[in-house]
Short mmCIF file of C-alpha atoms and ligand atoms in Angstrom, two decimals:
data_model
loop_
_atom_site.label_atom_id
_atom_site.label_comp_id
_atom_site.label_asym_id
_atom_site.label_seq_id
_atom_site.Cartn_x
_atom_site.Cartn_y
_atom_site.Cartn_z
CA UNK A 1 85.64 -83.67 -33.43
CA UNK A 2 84.41 -84.80 -36.81
CA UNK A 3 85.08 -82.72 -39.88
CA UNK A 4 82.19 -80.54 -40.79
CA UNK A 5 80.73 -81.04 -44.24
CA UNK A 6 78.68 -77.93 -44.27
CA UNK A 7 78.99 -74.61 -45.95
CA UNK A 8 80.21 -71.95 -43.57
CA UNK A 9 77.76 -69.38 -44.78
CA UNK A 10 74.89 -68.43 -42.57
CA UNK A 11 71.83 -69.87 -44.13
CA UNK A 12 69.25 -67.26 -44.78
CA UNK A 13 70.14 -64.31 -42.64
CA UNK A 14 68.30 -63.79 -39.44
CA UNK A 15 66.18 -60.88 -40.50
CA UNK A 16 66.50 -57.36 -39.20
CA UNK A 17 69.40 -55.02 -39.68
CA UNK A 18 72.68 -55.90 -38.01
CA UNK A 19 73.57 -52.82 -35.99
CA UNK A 20 77.03 -51.81 -34.90
CA UNK A 21 76.33 -51.43 -31.16
CA UNK A 22 76.29 -54.30 -28.67
CA UNK A 23 74.13 -57.27 -29.55
CA UNK A 24 72.50 -57.25 -26.16
CA UNK A 25 72.22 -54.54 -23.55
CA UNK A 26 70.35 -55.15 -20.31
CA UNK A 27 70.08 -52.22 -17.91
CA UNK A 28 68.59 -52.13 -14.44
CA UNK A 29 66.38 -55.17 -14.97
CA UNK A 30 64.31 -56.00 -11.92
CA UNK A 31 61.88 -58.89 -11.60
CA UNK A 32 59.80 -59.81 -8.59
CA UNK A 33 57.35 -62.66 -8.07
CA UNK A 34 54.40 -62.99 -5.69
CA UNK A 35 51.70 -60.75 -4.27
CA UNK A 36 51.54 -57.83 -1.86
CA UNK A 37 54.04 -58.14 0.95
CA UNK A 38 54.88 -61.71 -0.09
CA UNK A 39 57.02 -60.70 -3.01
CA UNK A 40 60.42 -62.12 -3.71
CA UNK A 41 63.09 -60.36 -5.68
CA UNK A 42 64.51 -62.63 -8.36
CA UNK A 43 66.42 -59.91 -10.25
CA UNK A 44 67.47 -56.60 -8.78
CA UNK A 45 68.79 -53.94 -11.15
CA UNK A 46 70.72 -56.35 -13.37
CA UNK A 47 73.01 -54.91 -16.05
CA UNK A 48 74.69 -57.02 -18.70
CA UNK A 49 76.17 -56.33 -22.10
CA UNK A 50 77.09 -58.74 -24.82
CA UNK A 51 78.83 -58.18 -28.14
CA UNK A 52 78.29 -60.19 -31.32
CA UNK A 53 79.95 -63.58 -31.15
CA UNK A 54 80.86 -63.16 -27.48
CA UNK A 55 80.21 -65.58 -24.66
CA UNK A 56 79.05 -64.29 -21.32
CA UNK A 57 79.24 -66.75 -18.44
CA UNK A 58 76.61 -66.38 -15.72
CA UNK A 59 77.40 -67.95 -12.35
CA UNK A 60 76.00 -67.96 -8.85
CA UNK A 61 74.35 -70.30 -6.37
CA UNK A 62 70.97 -71.90 -6.87
CA UNK A 63 68.13 -69.38 -6.76
CA UNK A 64 70.26 -66.30 -7.53
CA UNK A 65 68.20 -65.51 -10.63
CA UNK A 66 70.15 -67.03 -13.52
CA UNK A 67 67.22 -68.79 -15.18
CA UNK A 68 64.93 -65.83 -14.55
CA UNK A 69 67.41 -63.64 -16.40
CA UNK A 70 67.56 -66.23 -19.18
CA UNK A 71 63.76 -66.10 -19.46
CA UNK A 72 63.85 -62.31 -19.67
CA UNK A 73 66.44 -62.50 -22.47
CA UNK A 74 64.22 -64.95 -24.34
CA UNK A 75 61.27 -62.61 -24.00
CA UNK A 76 59.40 -65.13 -21.83
CA UNK A 77 59.39 -63.01 -18.70
CA UNK A 78 58.70 -59.29 -18.76
CA UNK A 79 60.82 -57.28 -16.31
CA UNK A 80 59.08 -55.06 -13.72
CA UNK A 81 61.65 -52.36 -14.38
CA UNK A 82 64.72 -51.76 -16.51
CA UNK A 83 65.34 -52.20 -20.20
CA UNK A 84 66.38 -54.94 -22.59
CA UNK A 85 67.81 -53.92 -25.94
CA UNK A 86 68.58 -56.51 -28.55
CA UNK A 87 70.47 -54.94 -31.44
CA UNK A 88 69.07 -51.64 -30.23
CA UNK A 89 65.45 -52.83 -30.16
CA UNK A 90 63.21 -53.49 -27.16
CA UNK A 91 61.87 -57.01 -27.77
CA UNK A 92 58.98 -56.41 -25.37
CA UNK A 93 57.69 -53.62 -27.61
CA UNK A 94 57.53 -55.86 -30.69
CA UNK A 95 54.32 -57.30 -32.12
CA UNK A 96 53.28 -59.50 -35.02
CA UNK A 97 55.84 -60.06 -37.76
CA UNK A 98 58.53 -58.05 -36.00
CA UNK A 99 58.17 -60.17 -32.89
CA UNK A 100 58.35 -63.35 -34.96
CA UNK A 101 61.49 -62.09 -36.71
CA UNK A 102 63.09 -61.27 -33.36
CA UNK A 103 62.22 -64.67 -31.91
CA UNK A 104 64.36 -66.28 -34.58
CA UNK A 105 67.40 -64.41 -33.41
CA UNK A 106 67.43 -65.65 -29.81
CA UNK A 107 67.32 -69.38 -29.13
CA UNK A 108 67.75 -71.61 -26.12
CA UNK A 109 69.57 -74.80 -25.18
CA UNK A 110 68.07 -76.46 -22.14
CA UNK A 111 69.69 -78.35 -19.31
CA UNK A 112 67.94 -81.64 -19.76
CA UNK A 113 68.17 -83.14 -23.24
CA UNK A 114 65.97 -86.01 -22.06
CA UNK A 115 63.03 -83.86 -21.04
CA UNK A 116 63.32 -81.22 -23.74
CA UNK A 117 63.06 -83.49 -26.79
CA UNK A 118 59.75 -85.06 -27.77
CA UNK A 119 60.38 -88.83 -27.76
CA UNK A 120 57.99 -89.43 -30.65
CA UNK A 121 59.80 -87.19 -33.11
CA UNK A 122 62.81 -88.19 -35.19
CA UNK A 123 66.00 -86.13 -34.98
CA UNK A 124 65.17 -84.58 -38.37
CA UNK A 125 61.70 -83.56 -37.20
CA UNK A 126 63.02 -82.21 -33.93
CA UNK A 127 65.69 -80.15 -35.62
CA UNK A 128 63.26 -78.86 -38.24
CA UNK A 129 60.37 -78.18 -35.88
CA UNK A 130 61.14 -74.43 -35.55
CA UNK A 131 60.61 -74.14 -39.34
CA UNK A 132 56.93 -74.89 -38.84
CA UNK A 133 56.53 -71.50 -37.21
CA UNK A 134 59.15 -69.74 -39.28
CA UNK A 135 58.07 -71.04 -42.66
CA UNK A 136 60.18 -68.78 -44.82
CA UNK A 137 63.51 -70.08 -43.45
CA UNK A 138 63.59 -73.25 -45.53
CA UNK A 139 61.54 -73.06 -48.72
CA UNK A 140 60.78 -76.73 -49.50
CA UNK A 141 61.24 -80.35 -48.45
CA UNK A 142 64.47 -80.72 -50.38
CA UNK A 143 66.07 -77.66 -48.82
CA UNK A 144 64.83 -78.84 -45.48
CA UNK A 145 66.50 -82.21 -45.85
CA UNK A 146 69.75 -80.60 -46.93
CA UNK A 147 69.70 -78.17 -44.05
CA UNK A 148 69.03 -80.96 -41.52
CA UNK A 149 72.09 -82.78 -42.85
CA UNK A 150 74.16 -79.60 -42.53
CA UNK A 151 73.01 -79.03 -38.99
CA UNK A 152 73.68 -82.64 -37.99
CA UNK A 153 77.21 -82.31 -39.36
CA UNK A 154 77.73 -79.01 -37.56
CA UNK A 155 77.07 -80.67 -34.21
CA UNK A 156 79.07 -83.78 -35.08
CA UNK A 157 76.25 -86.21 -35.93
CA UNK A 158 75.79 -88.28 -39.10
CA UNK A 159 73.27 -88.09 -41.94
CA UNK A 160 71.91 -91.45 -40.86
CA UNK A 161 71.06 -90.03 -37.42
CA UNK A 162 68.30 -87.95 -39.01
CA UNK A 163 65.80 -90.80 -38.81
CA UNK A 164 66.60 -92.01 -35.32
CA UNK A 165 64.53 -91.19 -32.24
CA UNK A 166 65.68 -89.58 -28.96
CA UNK A 167 65.74 -92.89 -27.03
CA UNK A 168 68.24 -94.26 -29.55
CA UNK A 169 70.79 -91.56 -28.70
CA UNK A 170 73.16 -91.06 -25.77
CA UNK A 171 72.79 -88.01 -23.51
CA UNK A 172 75.57 -86.17 -25.29
CA UNK A 173 74.07 -86.94 -28.70
CA UNK A 174 70.69 -85.72 -27.54
CA UNK A 175 72.22 -82.48 -26.40
CA UNK A 176 73.81 -82.15 -29.86
CA UNK A 177 70.32 -82.48 -31.34
CA UNK A 178 69.15 -79.76 -28.95
CA UNK A 179 71.98 -77.55 -30.17
CA UNK A 180 71.24 -78.29 -33.86
CA UNK A 181 67.62 -77.38 -33.22
CA UNK A 182 68.68 -74.10 -31.59
CA UNK A 183 70.76 -73.39 -34.71
CA UNK A 184 67.96 -74.18 -37.16
CA UNK A 185 66.81 -70.57 -37.27
CA UNK A 186 70.34 -69.20 -37.57
CA UNK A 187 70.21 -67.17 -34.35
CA UNK A 188 72.53 -64.42 -33.19
CA UNK A 189 72.27 -65.43 -29.55
CA UNK A 190 71.84 -68.78 -27.85
CA UNK A 191 70.98 -68.79 -24.17
CA UNK A 192 72.42 -71.98 -22.69
CA UNK A 193 70.98 -72.75 -19.24
CA UNK A 194 73.19 -75.41 -17.64
CA UNK A 195 73.64 -77.12 -21.03
CA UNK A 196 76.14 -79.73 -19.87
CA UNK A 197 75.13 -80.25 -16.22
CA UNK A 198 73.12 -83.38 -16.96
CA UNK A 199 75.97 -85.02 -18.88
CA UNK A 200 78.86 -87.23 -17.81
CA UNK A 201 82.13 -85.40 -17.37
CA UNK A 202 83.75 -86.88 -20.48
CA UNK A 203 80.73 -86.01 -22.61
CA UNK A 204 80.59 -82.49 -21.18
CA UNK A 205 83.92 -81.69 -22.79
CA UNK A 206 82.72 -82.88 -26.20
CA UNK A 207 79.56 -80.79 -26.06
CA UNK A 208 81.51 -77.74 -24.89
CA UNK A 209 83.85 -78.21 -27.85
CA UNK A 210 80.87 -78.30 -30.21
CA UNK A 211 79.58 -75.05 -28.72
CA UNK A 212 82.90 -73.24 -28.93
CA UNK A 213 83.50 -74.47 -32.47
CA UNK A 214 80.11 -73.19 -33.53
CA UNK A 215 80.90 -69.82 -32.09
CA UNK A 216 84.06 -69.64 -34.18
CA UNK A 217 82.29 -70.73 -37.35
CA UNK A 218 78.98 -68.99 -37.11
CA UNK A 219 79.78 -66.00 -34.92
CA UNK A 220 76.89 -66.87 -32.62
CA UNK A 221 76.92 -65.29 -29.16
CA UNK A 222 76.12 -67.21 -25.98
CA UNK A 223 74.83 -66.41 -22.57
CA UNK A 224 76.15 -69.46 -20.80
CA UNK A 225 74.70 -70.35 -17.41
CA UNK A 226 76.45 -72.85 -15.21
CA UNK A 227 77.09 -73.52 -11.58
CA UNK A 228 80.32 -75.23 -12.66
CA UNK A 229 83.03 -72.59 -12.62
CA UNK A 230 85.52 -74.67 -14.60
CA UNK A 231 83.02 -74.95 -17.45
CA UNK A 232 82.47 -71.20 -17.46
CA UNK A 233 86.18 -70.52 -17.32
CA UNK A 234 86.65 -72.71 -20.37
CA UNK A 235 83.95 -71.20 -22.54
CA UNK A 236 83.29 -67.59 -21.47
CA UNK A 237 84.98 -64.37 -22.57
CA UNK A 238 83.46 -62.49 -19.68
CA UNK A 239 81.88 -63.58 -16.44
CA UNK A 240 78.99 -62.15 -14.47
CA UNK A 241 78.60 -63.34 -10.88
CA UNK A 242 75.15 -63.04 -9.32
CA UNK A 243 74.08 -63.18 -5.71
CA UNK A 244 70.43 -62.99 -4.60
CA UNK A 245 69.31 -61.39 -7.83
CA UNK A 246 72.12 -58.87 -8.15
CA UNK A 247 75.25 -58.77 -10.28
CA UNK A 248 78.00 -58.50 -7.69
CA UNK A 249 81.04 -58.95 -9.92
CA UNK A 250 81.73 -58.67 -13.60
CA UNK A 251 84.83 -58.75 -15.76
CA UNK A 252 86.94 -60.58 -18.30
CA UNK A 253 87.04 -64.29 -17.43
CA UNK A 254 90.73 -64.47 -16.58
CA UNK A 255 90.57 -61.29 -14.46
CA UNK A 256 87.65 -62.59 -12.45
CA UNK A 257 89.16 -66.05 -11.97
CA UNK A 258 92.73 -64.95 -11.30
CA UNK A 259 92.00 -61.82 -9.31
CA UNK A 260 88.48 -61.89 -7.90
CA UNK A 261 87.49 -58.71 -6.10
CA UNK A 262 84.32 -59.78 -4.38
CA UNK A 263 84.62 -62.05 -1.32
CA UNK A 264 81.65 -64.00 -2.66
CA UNK A 265 83.35 -64.78 -5.96
CA UNK A 266 86.45 -65.81 -4.12
CA UNK A 267 84.41 -68.05 -1.85
CA UNK A 268 82.66 -69.66 -4.81
CA UNK A 269 86.06 -70.42 -6.27
CA UNK A 270 87.38 -71.88 -3.04
CA UNK A 271 84.33 -74.10 -2.96
CA UNK A 272 84.91 -75.33 -6.51
CA UNK A 273 86.70 -78.67 -6.23
CA UNK A 274 88.22 -78.61 -9.69
CA UNK A 275 90.22 -75.46 -9.24
CA UNK A 276 93.88 -75.62 -8.38
CA UNK A 277 93.97 -74.92 -4.62
CA UNK A 278 97.35 -73.22 -4.88
CA UNK A 279 95.71 -70.43 -6.83
CA UNK A 280 93.44 -69.56 -3.95
CA UNK A 281 95.71 -68.12 -1.33
CA UNK A 282 96.11 -65.52 1.39
CA UNK A 283 93.14 -63.27 1.96
CA UNK A 284 91.28 -64.95 -0.85
CA UNK A 285 90.74 -68.09 1.08
CA UNK A 286 87.19 -67.31 2.01
CA UNK A 287 84.86 -70.10 2.98
CA UNK A 288 81.28 -69.95 1.90
CA UNK A 289 79.29 -70.70 5.01
CA UNK A 290 75.72 -70.43 6.16
CA UNK A 291 72.56 -70.41 4.13
CA UNK A 292 71.65 -68.00 1.38
CA UNK A 293 69.16 -65.50 2.88
CA UNK A 294 65.57 -65.63 1.69
CA UNK A 295 64.86 -63.70 -1.50
CA UNK A 296 61.70 -62.49 0.32
CA UNK A 297 63.89 -60.70 2.82
CA UNK A 298 67.13 -59.49 1.28
CA UNK A 299 69.68 -58.16 3.82
CA UNK A 300 70.13 -54.37 4.02
CA UNK A 301 73.31 -52.76 2.70
CA UNK A 302 75.37 -55.50 1.10
CA UNK A 303 73.27 -58.60 0.55
CA UNK A 304 76.27 -60.88 1.01
CA UNK A 305 77.23 -59.44 4.41
CA UNK A 306 75.48 -62.16 6.45
CA UNK A 307 77.93 -64.72 5.07
CA UNK A 308 80.95 -62.51 4.52
CA UNK A 309 83.99 -62.78 6.81
CA UNK A 310 85.11 -59.28 5.80
CA UNK A 311 81.82 -57.60 6.69
CA UNK A 312 81.88 -54.55 8.97
CA UNK A 313 79.21 -52.23 10.27
CA UNK A 314 78.93 -50.16 7.15
CA UNK A 315 78.10 -53.26 5.10
CA UNK A 316 74.76 -53.44 6.93
CA UNK A 317 73.84 -49.79 6.48
CA UNK A 318 75.21 -48.70 3.12
CA UNK A 319 74.78 -50.20 -0.31
CA UNK A 320 78.24 -51.19 -1.51
CA UNK A 321 79.87 -48.98 -4.13
CA UNK A 322 81.19 -50.36 -7.40
CA UNK A 323 84.88 -51.11 -7.03
CA UNK A 324 86.32 -50.73 -10.51
CA UNK A 325 89.64 -52.15 -11.52
CA UNK A 326 90.83 -51.33 -14.99
CA UNK A 327 91.86 -54.33 -16.99
CA UNK A 328 94.15 -53.53 -19.92
CA UNK A 329 92.53 -54.47 -23.21
CA UNK A 330 89.39 -55.71 -21.55
CA UNK A 331 86.18 -54.34 -20.09
CA UNK A 332 86.65 -52.90 -16.59
CA UNK A 333 86.44 -55.42 -13.82
CA UNK A 334 83.84 -54.31 -11.30
CA UNK A 335 82.57 -55.61 -7.98
CA UNK A 336 79.97 -54.31 -5.57
CA UNK A 337 81.86 -54.32 -2.28
CA UNK A 338 82.94 -51.98 0.54
CA UNK A 339 86.08 -54.06 1.08
CA UNK A 340 87.11 -55.60 -2.24
CA UNK A 341 90.04 -57.97 -2.38
CA UNK A 342 93.27 -56.55 -3.66
CA UNK A 343 94.79 -57.82 -6.90
CA UNK A 344 97.46 -60.18 -5.61
N1 ATP B 1 57.61 -68.20 -11.72
C1 ATP B 1 58.10 -67.98 -10.50
N2 ATP B 1 57.29 -67.70 -9.46
C2 ATP B 1 57.77 -67.45 -8.23
N3 ATP B 1 59.08 -67.47 -7.93
C3 ATP B 1 59.95 -67.73 -8.92
C4 ATP B 1 59.51 -68.01 -10.24
N4 ATP B 1 60.61 -68.25 -11.01
C5 ATP B 1 61.67 -68.14 -10.19
N5 ATP B 1 61.28 -67.83 -8.94
C6 ATP B 1 62.17 -67.57 -7.79
O1 ATP B 1 63.11 -66.61 -8.22
C7 ATP B 1 64.39 -66.90 -7.67
C8 ATP B 1 65.39 -67.09 -8.81
O2 ATP B 1 65.08 -68.31 -9.48
P1 ATP B 1 65.92 -68.84 -10.73
O3 ATP B 1 65.22 -70.03 -11.24
O4 ATP B 1 66.13 -67.69 -11.65
O5 ATP B 1 67.30 -69.22 -10.04
P2 ATP B 1 68.58 -69.95 -10.67
O6 ATP B 1 69.74 -69.05 -10.39
O7 ATP B 1 68.31 -70.31 -12.07
O8 ATP B 1 68.71 -71.25 -9.76
P3 ATP B 1 69.24 -72.73 -10.16
O9 ATP B 1 70.74 -72.65 -10.14
O10 ATP B 1 68.71 -73.58 -9.05
O11 ATP B 1 68.66 -73.09 -11.49
C9 ATP B 1 64.22 -68.13 -6.80
O12 ATP B 1 64.04 -67.70 -5.48
C10 ATP B 1 62.96 -68.77 -7.35
O13 ATP B 1 62.30 -69.50 -6.35
MG1 MG B 2 68.22 -72.13 -13.10
#
């Protein structure tokens, strides 16, 4: 990692008072798509909480609602029910200047650095593009140039990279530009949707290091979406596991990885090739088999029961209760399951 040449101070504040409660609080968020009887449930009563400077990892199979939740957090998708509070404020109730000020505070890093950067813009223009909308952030051309240099250094690029175009960079470098651009407005939260999935393994590690270093320096919080459990284990403080639109397990990263309670989480881990197989033992060796049910027709009771080797009759008729395991010094570790796995 190159030495940073930037000042550590946050540039111009991100507007709005910094409250003392959680940065983000999502309660009971439900989102459906479609019409009439042909409606699918993408999110079903989702709760998440995130503190300032924390990283929440979001995992689950394709279609479980991760990107839909990301879009809700970014204010791009309005939930059908439930509440989103960002620093105590409902972003969906904001208008005009207040909405603009809030938009600065939540930014996004996309999966595909090839598709998300306009090929005809230089790195400097790409990084500074958000300042066109948020004009007060950088007062003049000189400040703008200086800030671009700072941002390039923060993500491990050089001054001279400012005038290069996306096709002149590698995938990892492009993703660094995407990250610098997300930082241009000095946000409190960056939603990263599969930010390293399109990159080679060796480059993934470098980009992850950039992200975790930025968190240390700037105190920025992340919601970090990935289907790669090893990536989430590396970067996240807490992990939320989703299945068919519902949060089915949540806890501190090490608790969830070392002592999963939900058979689904355990199965996901058994399926992950990078994990040490010796860690997955005894009753935790649960194979993930069969197809994910249709989100148009979610199973009654526990939605995972159709694929769960531990399922019994009651799993089909009763919604699973929250099994709560206290974790010393950390948030409680909860799982929605009639028959949670014991802490081995
Ligand atoms: N705009 C939309 N209209 C209709 N259905 C949608 C829309 N957006 C998402 N969905 C559906 O909602 C469900 C959740 O999709 P989402 O993109 O959030 O999943 P995901 O967890 O991000 O999956 P992946 O890992 O493949 O990116 C899927 O069944 C998807 O088909
Ligand atoms: Mg997605």
